[in-house]
């Protein structure tokens, strides 16, 4: 499942596939409705617009989340957090704990049903001043937050 | 009249009354705020114009002015600040009261600004910069300039641990140390020559477009202008008849006028901004004073310098002129995000300043490296199909001849040298402590950042660079970014690891606290 990201990385929780599927299925729904309206209005030959849009919708809502999931990965080191995501647009970001200003754990309505959360760390930099890691178990995200906080405190004392 | 002491925020008695702002500042604020009143005044004027008595208009306009003055007075009455033991408190608001406390440790900079009118009354605007990103800094506008300096010294004293300063006695400001960089009139003038600008025409054009309804004639109507010339005995035929030599002469005169205006704008703008430029290295940081009419006085603590940027232009480079900016989180002003430390100086003047900010110049051991050339060549192969497609399209749909369509290839003739120059002018280097990036061929730019001030590191690959095995490394630093492009992926990974090992070893709080890299 996690075949594309480097082996030393931790994969996200598999439930992340479901939550992103739900989120993108809802997010792209207006396009589908628009295409449906065009179809009903019968301005174009039947199915010539709706069918491609519908196929694209299925691809975006069901295939893409799974692929995206495969390219996400993170590594929680003793003094730094590494987050890797994207295939076409590959990002490999490292944030040292000593540079983190504050930490957020967020949970959206869909996340809550599957007990997932997003961990966001903020730094003082301009580029990448917020780095987000979605698809973590809520308990894991809280534990990571505590670990980072402890590391920061141990550093400053 | 006021009962502020009883509603102290911390519940403890502040002891003495807060200080009010300088009363004259009320009028300075009123006069500088007049442009905001222009619409109410217009409304009052036009609303009463129909009446028979012209006095009514005057009464209406002065009522607007008085109303504004009254509210300014009210907010002046209800505004006071208090220097406490640990913080500065500012209480304000006419109906809803706001009490703000600014702990001394959180104050990053104290800047004093004197606009022309304020200078006339020896007043200054004091701004306490706290580094909160939203630009909602506490301001005291206006206090007397002695009070402004006293406040600055007070904050400085509190921050450097010499607390317990008597609040009443005037603090003697540190004697002015010798400046590490200053510009005399001549230097400012030369700088002005290099700041050639035709922006005035854009401004005039914009104004004319905005307010053309106010002008008694149609400014964009050429027939009107021709008519105006004819009234003075000059006709188009006249102009056409004077012969081509005279026409060329006239064109040259017009061009000369344009050039003159361009230089004049550059010189005036530069003199207004940079007059009396003076940079000092004080105990806490860099202090910069400049300005002819609007004097500014800004302090940047040395440890907050995140990176140095040395920039030069295509012409000034030949004479060895460069500019130096410091990148930091604190914003200099709205339009300059960085602290200008030396706008126009030679490199031999710049390196000592850079060194004073604890950044080293690249030396003989610093090995600059070029980017991988295929990062640039691939761009040609991306453009060629587009051009070919456009040529075919032109020939099919626009009935262009093959030769005409071929002229599109001229784009390549411009694009390829551009890519080559871009490749030649980009280089980067890393040594034990610092990152160096050179970029830009029109405005050459060298950025130097110390590695421990890096906040995040990111390796990025787009769809094309991924196929080439190249990557870019983005360093997030406070107040700016540093990007290394066209690096083989393995090199990028080693760079990332090397820098991260440096960074992770030191906590950022310690970096900013002591500000030295010898940690």
XYZ file of C-alpha atoms in Angstrom:
676
model
C 0.000 0.000 0.000
C 2.800 2.329 0.897
C 4.979 1.201 -1.976
C 6.076 4.598 -3.290
C 7.297 6.466 -0.257
C 10.725 5.653 1.139
C 10.667 2.642 3.474
C 11.847 4.487 6.573
C 8.736 6.676 6.607
C 5.604 6.061 8.615
C 2.428 5.875 6.543
C -0.705 7.781 7.463
C -3.711 6.048 8.944
C -5.562 4.099 6.199
C -8.811 5.818 7.196
C -7.325 8.938 5.587
C -8.240 7.437 2.185
C -11.894 7.316 3.233
C -11.983 10.831 4.665
C -10.321 12.385 1.593
C -12.688 10.392 -0.638
C -15.672 11.810 1.227
C -14.193 15.303 1.210
C -13.407 15.318 -2.513
C -16.682 13.583 -3.426
C -18.495 16.441 -1.691
C -16.094 19.089 -2.974
C -16.417 18.169 -6.657
C -20.180 17.557 -6.424
C -21.101 21.032 -7.788
C -19.326 20.213 -11.073
C -21.296 16.989 -11.371
C -24.546 18.807 -10.657
C -23.657 21.453 -13.233
C -22.975 18.777 -15.846
C -26.234 17.068 -14.882
C -28.124 20.318 -15.365
C -26.601 20.704 -18.832
C -27.619 17.148 -19.629
C -31.210 17.797 -18.564
C -31.285 21.009 -20.592
C -30.414 18.896 -23.673
C -28.229 21.541 -25.276
C -25.609 18.998 -26.268
C -25.916 15.455 -27.699
C -27.016 13.147 -24.837
C -24.149 11.997 -22.640
C -21.448 13.823 -24.616
C -20.647 16.104 -21.693
C -22.052 14.332 -18.662
C -20.301 11.005 -19.183
C -16.717 12.384 -19.373
C -17.402 14.660 -16.412
C -18.816 11.743 -14.462
C -15.779 9.585 -15.223
C -13.448 12.411 -14.227
C -15.468 12.849 -11.049
C -15.089 9.186 -10.167
C -11.358 9.392 -10.850
C -10.855 12.525 -8.730
C -13.032 11.329 -5.885
C -12.040 7.682 -5.648
C -8.736 6.972 -7.391
C -6.776 10.147 -6.598
C -7.221 10.023 -2.780
C -5.854 6.501 -2.706
C -2.816 7.519 -4.784
C -2.225 10.634 -2.741
C -2.336 8.545 0.399
C 0.388 6.304 -0.989
C 2.752 9.256 -1.355
C 2.270 10.709 2.087
C 4.689 9.778 4.804
C 6.284 11.225 7.874
C 9.151 10.523 10.186
C 9.164 11.658 13.770
C 12.798 11.961 14.758
C 14.226 12.805 18.156
C 14.852 16.424 17.200
C 13.002 16.947 13.911
C 9.822 16.148 12.016
C 10.050 15.113 8.386
C 6.990 15.226 6.135
C 6.963 13.863 2.573
C 4.087 14.157 0.153
C 3.224 14.426 -3.530
C 4.441 12.528 -6.557
C 4.057 14.956 -9.445
C 4.885 17.811 -7.110
C 7.122 16.146 -4.587
C 7.746 17.916 -1.286
C 10.117 16.698 1.387
C 10.007 19.069 4.343
C 12.046 18.916 7.520
C 11.113 21.003 10.548
C 13.482 20.925 13.521
C 11.656 20.953 16.872
C 13.818 23.846 17.999
C 12.262 26.085 15.355
C 8.618 25.308 16.074
C 6.711 28.254 17.523
C 3.401 26.594 18.195
C 1.525 23.422 17.360
C -2.113 22.883 16.372
C -4.137 19.701 16.355
C -7.234 20.161 14.214
C -10.215 17.913 13.626
C -12.833 18.558 10.971
C -16.342 17.071 11.020
C -15.394 14.228 8.668
C -12.151 13.603 10.544
C -14.073 13.284 13.793
C -16.203 10.405 12.517
C -13.053 8.438 11.745
C -11.146 9.691 14.775
C -8.491 11.379 12.634
C -6.766 14.716 13.117
C -4.334 17.072 11.376
C -1.146 18.157 13.107
C 0.046 21.618 12.066
C 3.347 23.103 13.192
C 4.129 26.796 12.851
C 7.594 28.254 12.418
C 8.851 31.824 12.095
C 9.975 31.275 8.506
C 8.250 32.900 5.561
C 8.416 29.881 3.295
C 6.633 26.907 4.856
C 5.659 28.889 7.935
C 2.928 26.317 8.534
C 3.501 22.670 7.827
C 0.488 20.365 8.075
C 0.399 16.607 8.503
C -3.112 15.202 7.976
C -4.495 11.715 8.469
C -3.158 10.930 11.923
C -5.130 9.114 14.596
C -6.315 11.776 16.989
C -4.539 10.114 19.897
C -1.329 9.881 17.838
C -1.521 13.546 16.900
C -1.929 14.492 20.552
C 0.987 12.271 21.522
C 3.165 13.834 18.817
C 2.200 17.284 20.014
C 3.207 16.378 23.567
C 6.480 14.873 22.361
C 7.352 17.991 20.364
C 6.423 20.194 23.272
C 8.567 18.184 25.642
C 11.456 18.354 23.182
C 11.124 22.127 22.914
C 11.060 22.506 26.671
C 14.068 20.261 27.174
C 15.860 22.346 24.569
C 15.190 25.716 26.115
C 15.937 24.765 29.716
C -12.605 63.969 34.787
C -10.988 60.608 34.387
C -10.870 57.651 36.684
C -8.357 55.429 34.970
C -6.395 54.559 38.061
C -9.279 52.651 39.568
C -9.704 50.399 36.521
C -6.180 49.159 36.241
C -5.887 45.948 34.288
C -3.744 43.997 36.712
C -5.721 45.079 39.713
C -2.703 46.797 41.227
C -2.494 50.511 41.602
C -0.313 52.120 38.998
C 0.666 54.781 41.476
C 0.816 57.853 39.318
C -1.393 59.142 36.585
C -0.720 58.027 33.073
C 0.902 60.505 30.718
C -1.096 62.186 28.030
C 0.169 62.742 24.540
C 1.465 66.126 23.540
C -1.412 68.547 22.988
C 0.152 69.995 19.850
C 0.011 66.533 18.338
C -3.729 67.024 18.242
C -3.347 69.722 15.617
C -0.685 67.840 13.697
C -3.002 64.848 13.550
C -5.870 67.088 12.568
C -3.996 68.700 9.701
C -2.520 65.440 8.398
C -5.970 63.847 8.694
C -7.620 66.543 6.566
C -7.488 64.493 3.330
C -9.758 61.938 4.998
C -12.301 64.696 5.543
C -12.414 65.682 1.913
C -15.624 63.775 1.199
C -17.577 65.046 4.215
C -16.431 68.565 3.341
C -17.509 68.155 -0.272
C -20.811 66.748 0.900
C -21.335 69.681 3.256
C -20.355 72.132 0.565
C -22.474 70.754 -2.266
C -25.354 69.911 0.024
C -25.773 73.544 0.995
C -24.783 75.157 -2.285
C -28.361 75.551 -3.434
C -29.294 77.892 -0.581
C -29.257 81.646 -1.065
C -26.955 82.496 1.781
C -23.302 81.538 1.093
C -22.705 81.721 4.833
C -24.581 78.456 5.287
C -21.964 76.621 3.229
C -19.179 78.079 5.330
C -20.991 77.131 8.521
C -21.578 73.597 7.271
C -17.932 73.087 6.300
C -16.623 74.485 9.562
C -19.111 72.305 11.436
C -17.536 69.251 9.793
C -14.062 70.481 10.755
C -15.079 71.284 14.307
C -16.811 67.937 14.670
C -13.615 66.155 13.617
C -11.499 68.311 15.910
C -13.877 67.644 18.779
C -13.581 63.895 18.365
C -9.826 64.131 18.114
C -9.817 66.123 21.299
C -12.084 63.566 22.974
C -9.846 60.671 22.051
C -6.805 62.702 23.107
C -8.466 63.258 26.481
C -9.177 59.565 26.865
C -5.730 58.389 25.741
C -2.918 57.909 28.134
C 0.160 55.798 28.498
C 1.983 54.688 31.543
C 5.472 53.309 31.936
C 5.260 50.525 34.467
C 7.932 48.406 36.024
C 7.552 45.557 33.562
C 5.482 46.968 30.763
C 4.094 49.940 28.940
C 0.350 50.373 29.322
C -1.737 52.255 26.830
C -5.344 53.080 27.568
C -7.486 54.430 24.797
C -10.998 54.588 23.413
C -13.761 57.149 23.763
C -16.681 54.876 24.588
C -15.259 51.373 24.561
C -12.045 51.377 26.483
C -9.016 49.395 25.445
C -6.140 48.738 27.802
C -3.065 47.297 26.241
C -0.031 46.066 28.057
C 3.241 45.651 26.212
C 5.862 43.815 28.266
C 9.326 45.250 27.777
C 10.723 41.863 26.746
C 8.259 41.677 23.873
C 9.227 45.032 22.411
C 11.536 44.347 19.506
C 12.094 47.800 18.117
C 11.210 51.318 19.080
C 11.069 53.519 16.030
C 10.588 57.263 15.964
C 9.194 58.952 12.914
C 9.018 62.688 12.309
C 6.876 63.875 9.462
C 7.483 67.458 8.251
C 4.650 69.053 10.209
C 5.518 67.154 13.362
C 9.115 68.262 12.995
C 7.969 71.863 12.946
C 6.541 71.391 16.444
C 9.432 69.143 17.605
C 7.096 66.181 17.900
C 7.631 62.557 16.987
C 5.594 59.411 16.520
C 6.809 56.531 18.636
C 6.078 53.006 17.498
C 6.628 49.930 19.644
C 7.170 46.953 17.397
C 6.293 43.700 19.054
C 6.872 41.327 16.164
C 3.242 40.273 15.995
C 2.732 39.685 12.317
C -0.544 41.533 11.969
C 1.008 45.001 11.905
C -1.078 46.125 14.855
C 1.780 47.800 16.653
C 1.261 50.197 19.496
C 1.774 53.797 18.489
C 2.064 57.058 20.359
C 1.292 59.892 17.999
C 2.524 62.354 18.953
C 4.876 63.067 21.841
C 7.645 65.628 22.109
C 10.900 64.465 20.610
C 12.657 64.521 24.008
C 9.959 62.268 25.405
C 10.294 59.984 22.379
C 14.028 59.617 22.945
C 13.448 59.115 26.664
C 10.987 56.305 25.956
C 13.395 54.628 23.591
C 16.224 54.778 26.084
C 13.898 53.514 28.776
C 12.877 50.473 26.761
C 16.497 49.836 25.890
C 17.507 50.067 29.524
C 14.738 47.717 30.625
C 15.608 45.200 27.963
C 19.281 45.142 28.701
C 18.495 44.272 32.303
C 19.354 47.642 33.772
C 15.843 47.933 35.127
C 14.945 50.247 37.943
C 15.448 53.382 36.004
C 13.964 56.420 37.617
C 10.927 57.255 35.575
C 10.987 60.940 36.234
C 14.531 61.981 35.556
C 15.332 62.426 31.900
C 17.567 59.684 30.646
C 20.673 60.783 28.906
C 20.782 59.061 25.530
C 24.005 57.299 24.692
C 26.457 59.610 23.059
C 26.303 59.125 19.311
C 28.952 56.609 18.345
C 30.811 57.091 15.105
C 28.667 55.859 12.227
C 29.766 52.682 10.480
C 28.217 53.970 7.312
C 27.084 57.429 6.259
C 26.314 59.120 2.985
C 27.250 62.717 2.265
C 25.354 65.027 -0.105
C 27.511 64.038 -3.035
C 26.945 60.324 -2.528
C 23.191 60.843 -2.205
C 23.244 62.883 -5.414
C 25.118 60.190 -7.330
C 22.707 57.602 -5.966
C 19.901 59.803 -7.272
C 21.445 59.771 -10.744
C 21.288 55.977 -10.746
C 17.670 56.067 -9.590
C 16.426 57.341 -12.955
C 12.671 57.039 -12.890
C 9.781 57.957 -15.128
C 7.233 57.004 -12.513
C 6.033 60.611 -12.406
C 4.331 60.139 -15.773
C 2.484 57.095 -14.539
C 1.382 59.061 -11.474
C 0.301 62.100 -13.524
C -1.486 59.899 -16.035
C -3.274 58.067 -13.262
C -4.271 61.311 -11.579
C -5.482 62.775 -14.860
C -7.615 59.697 -15.445
C -9.016 59.774 -11.935
C -9.818 63.454 -11.829
C -10.379 64.341 -15.486
C -13.935 65.384 -14.612
C -12.425 68.263 -12.644
C -10.440 69.592 -15.590
C -12.121 72.265 -17.724
C -11.115 70.490 -20.957
C -10.886 66.973 -22.338
C -7.333 65.928 -21.638
C -7.425 62.873 -23.935
C -8.926 64.755 -26.863
C -6.168 65.372 -29.427
C -8.309 67.700 -31.510
C -8.556 69.943 -28.491
C -4.776 70.113 -28.194
C -4.397 70.769 -31.908
C -7.014 73.485 -31.549
C -5.181 75.012 -28.613
C -1.986 75.083 -30.659
C -3.767 76.658 -33.597
C -5.088 79.440 -31.380
C -1.477 80.319 -30.763
C -0.686 80.310 -34.436
C 0.770 76.817 -34.783
C -0.979 74.399 -37.134
C -0.401 70.772 -37.911
C 0.582 71.830 -41.402
C 3.054 74.171 -39.836
C 4.641 71.330 -37.947
C 4.596 69.094 -40.995
C 6.111 71.837 -43.094
C 9.140 72.679 -40.997
C 11.206 69.947 -42.574
C 12.487 66.697 -41.180
C 15.640 68.166 -39.669
C 13.584 70.426 -37.462
C 11.236 67.554 -36.638
C 14.164 65.459 -35.521
C 15.405 68.412 -33.507
C 12.016 68.759 -31.818
C 11.931 65.041 -31.097
C 15.401 65.252 -29.564
C 14.318 68.182 -27.398
C 11.297 66.185 -26.232
C 13.499 63.183 -25.515
C 15.968 65.394 -23.662
C 13.120 66.750 -21.568
C 12.029 63.221 -20.751
C 15.537 62.226 -19.722
C 15.882 65.362 -17.625
C 12.583 64.696 -15.844
C 13.630 61.087 -15.262
C 16.893 62.107 -13.629
C 15.269 64.921 -11.689
C 12.626 62.548 -10.282
C 15.294 60.074 -9.282
C 17.415 62.705 -7.575
C 14.525 64.351 -5.753
C 13.079 61.080 -4.528
C 16.469 59.841 -3.420
C 17.430 63.050 -1.646
C 14.070 63.152 0.149
C 14.543 59.617 1.404
C 18.276 59.262 1.937
C 19.415 62.728 2.992
C 21.797 62.564 5.925
C 21.921 58.763 5.885
C 23.693 57.534 8.959
C 24.061 53.980 10.240
C 25.494 53.302 13.675
C 26.382 50.122 15.472
C 25.074 50.635 18.980
C 25.305 48.166 21.828
C 21.982 46.583 20.892
C 22.056 46.735 17.153
C 21.965 48.922 14.104
C 20.509 52.399 14.289
C 19.668 54.151 11.056
C 18.629 57.756 10.556
C 17.729 59.299 7.235
C 15.316 61.605 5.457
C 15.091 65.235 4.465
C 11.513 66.188 5.305
C 10.356 63.001 6.979
C 13.078 61.945 9.366
C 13.089 58.310 10.291
C 15.057 56.742 13.073
C 14.976 52.958 13.178
C 16.809 50.410 15.272
C 17.343 46.789 14.309
C 18.839 44.487 16.925
C 21.838 42.718 15.420
C 20.753 39.242 16.519
C 17.522 39.595 14.574
C 19.345 39.826 11.267
C 18.452 36.589 9.493
C 20.261 37.119 6.240
C 22.130 39.767 4.276
C 21.239 40.639 0.690
C 23.725 42.520 -1.471
C 22.225 43.859 -4.651
C 23.455 45.833 -7.618
C 22.146 47.052 -10.952
C 23.541 46.564 -14.459
C 25.014 50.076 -14.724
C 25.961 50.851 -11.143
C 27.848 47.554 -10.998
C 30.429 48.969 -13.412
C 31.245 51.699 -10.915
C 31.272 49.256 -8.029
C 28.105 50.487 -6.323
C 26.084 47.998 -4.304
C 23.230 48.084 -1.841
C 22.925 46.119 1.387
C 19.724 44.982 3.056
C 19.168 42.892 6.139
C 16.353 40.378 6.149
C 14.459 40.121 9.411
C 10.968 39.494 10.660
C 10.552 43.130 11.651
C 9.214 45.161 8.804
C 10.925 48.399 8.047
C 7.876 50.093 6.645
C 4.953 49.134 4.472
C 6.846 49.157 1.179
C 10.261 48.027 2.345
C 10.126 44.647 3.961
C 13.804 44.602 4.773
C 16.102 46.826 6.745
C 18.166 48.914 4.324
C 21.573 49.098 5.943
C 23.511 50.746 3.115
C 21.574 51.682 -0.010
C 24.540 52.815 -2.082
C 28.029 51.773 -1.113
C 31.135 50.069 -2.344
C 31.804 46.473 -1.430
C 34.706 47.493 0.788
C 32.252 49.561 2.798
C 29.606 46.853 2.838
C 31.598 43.885 4.155
C 32.387 45.521 7.526
C 28.668 46.227 8.031
C 27.809 42.664 7.100
C 30.442 41.481 9.512
C 28.964 43.656 12.269
C 25.755 41.663 11.806
C 27.772 38.497 12.466
C 27.639 37.320 8.870
C 30.832 36.522 6.995
C 31.731 37.478 3.469
C 32.476 34.596 1.112
C 36.211 34.007 1.138
C 38.629 32.099 -1.033
C 37.507 28.784 0.436
C 33.887 29.366 -0.485
C 33.349 27.311 -3.595
C 30.434 28.551 -5.650
C 28.732 25.946 -7.806
C 26.577 26.306 -10.873
C 23.214 24.666 -11.358
C 22.852 21.592 -13.560
C 22.598 22.873 -17.131
C 19.755 20.545 -18.155
C 17.468 22.476 -15.850
C 17.742 25.285 -18.410
C 18.067 23.329 -21.678
C 14.844 21.450 -20.994
C 13.031 24.780 -21.071
C 14.010 25.226 -24.712
C 12.516 21.848 -25.582
C 9.339 22.884 -23.819
C 9.080 26.112 -25.799
C 9.895 24.707 -29.250
C 6.692 22.597 -29.654
C 4.594 25.586 -28.561
C 6.304 27.796 -31.126
C 5.925 25.195 -33.892
C 2.254 24.826 -33.036
C 1.783 28.579 -33.168
C 3.553 28.728 -36.568
C 1.330 26.016 -38.030
C -1.736 27.748 -36.627
C -0.666 31.052 -38.175
C -0.148 29.457 -41.572
C -3.456 27.586 -41.557
C -5.815 30.118 -40.032
C -4.165 33.473 -40.580
C -2.839 32.663 -44.074
C 0.613 33.775 -43.093
C 3.485 32.930 -45.415
C 6.103 30.489 -44.219
C 8.596 33.322 -43.891
C 6.245 35.385 -41.745
C 5.512 32.421 -39.521
C 9.241 31.750 -39.205
C 9.620 35.141 -37.571
C 8.199 33.536 -34.438
C 11.552 31.779 -34.163
C 12.982 35.156 -33.188
C 11.482 34.472 -29.773
C 13.959 31.600 -29.465
C 16.775 33.960 -30.390
C 15.885 36.039 -27.353
C 14.921 33.186 -25.079
C 18.051 31.086 -25.515
C 20.557 33.816 -24.608
C 18.328 34.666 -21.656
C 18.472 31.077 -20.413
C 22.206 30.981 -20.934
C 22.726 34.189 -18.947
C 20.353 32.962 -16.265
C 22.368 29.766 -15.935
C 25.672 31.681 -15.897
C 24.565 34.142 -13.214
C 23.117 31.614 -10.800
C 25.420 29.934 -8.338
C 25.330 28.740 -4.768
C 27.703 27.691 -2.047
C 27.585 26.215 1.414
C 30.315 26.276 3.983
C 30.407 25.325 7.634
C 28.083 28.089 8.769
C 26.444 29.844 5.925
C 24.449 29.505 2.717
C 25.253 31.714 -0.276
C 23.031 32.208 -3.317
C 23.803 34.405 -6.331
C 20.978 35.063 -8.729
C 19.792 37.554 -11.298
C 21.519 39.064 -14.300
C 19.796 42.455 -14.502
C 19.740 43.057 -10.763
C 22.507 40.887 -9.446
C 21.778 39.655 -5.976
C 23.870 37.791 -3.432
C 22.042 36.430 -0.385
C 23.935 35.152 2.629
C 22.182 33.409 5.509
C 23.628 31.657 8.486
C 22.502 28.062 8.643
C 21.351 27.969 12.245
C 18.775 30.653 11.507
C 17.022 28.379 9.045
C 13.500 27.467 10.173
C 12.547 24.700 7.756
C 14.150 22.894 4.855
C 12.187 21.510 1.954
C 13.272 19.453 -1.019
C 10.962 20.055 -3.949
C 10.621 18.268 -7.277
C 8.186 19.295 -9.985
C 7.003 16.901 -12.694
C 9.869 17.849 -15.030
C 12.745 18.158 -12.590
C 11.699 14.804 -11.166
C 12.394 13.109 -14.517
C 15.773 14.845 -14.684
C 16.713 13.719 -11.203
C 17.018 17.343 -10.127
C 15.505 19.051 -7.136
C 15.383 22.434 -5.490
C 16.016 23.141 -1.831
C 13.915 25.812 -0.148
C 15.160 27.250 3.103
C 12.484 29.001 5.133
C 13.975 31.883 7.086
C 12.245 34.610 9.030
C 11.351 37.420 6.707
C 12.452 35.733 3.512
C 13.262 32.613 1.588
C 16.369 31.182 0.079
C 16.079 28.798 -2.810
C 18.722 26.618 -4.363
C 17.596 25.289 -7.739
C 18.842 22.747 -10.263
C 20.672 20.481 -7.837
C 20.970 16.717 -8.265
C 18.642 14.990 -5.810
C 21.440 13.286 -3.842
C 23.270 16.585 -3.400
C 20.026 18.179 -2.265
C 19.563 15.461 0.304
C 23.076 15.818 1.682
C 22.701 19.612 1.842
C 19.392 19.196 3.629
C 20.896 16.789 6.138
C 24.005 18.874 6.760
C 22.013 22.028 7.406
C 19.445 20.227 9.537
C 22.129 18.724 11.746
C 23.416 22.242 12.373
C 19.962 23.619 12.966
C 18.462 20.939 15.151
C 21.384 21.138 17.543
C 20.446 24.673 18.604
C 17.121 25.932 19.847
C 15.844 28.997 18.078
C 15.128 30.805 21.340
C 18.834 30.578 22.094
C 19.782 31.741 18.630
C 17.761 34.901 19.035
C 18.678 35.429 22.655
C 22.425 35.501 22.401
C 22.622 36.216 18.707
C 26.024 34.722 18.248
C 26.719 31.701 16.162
C 29.503 30.508 18.401
C 27.028 28.399 20.345
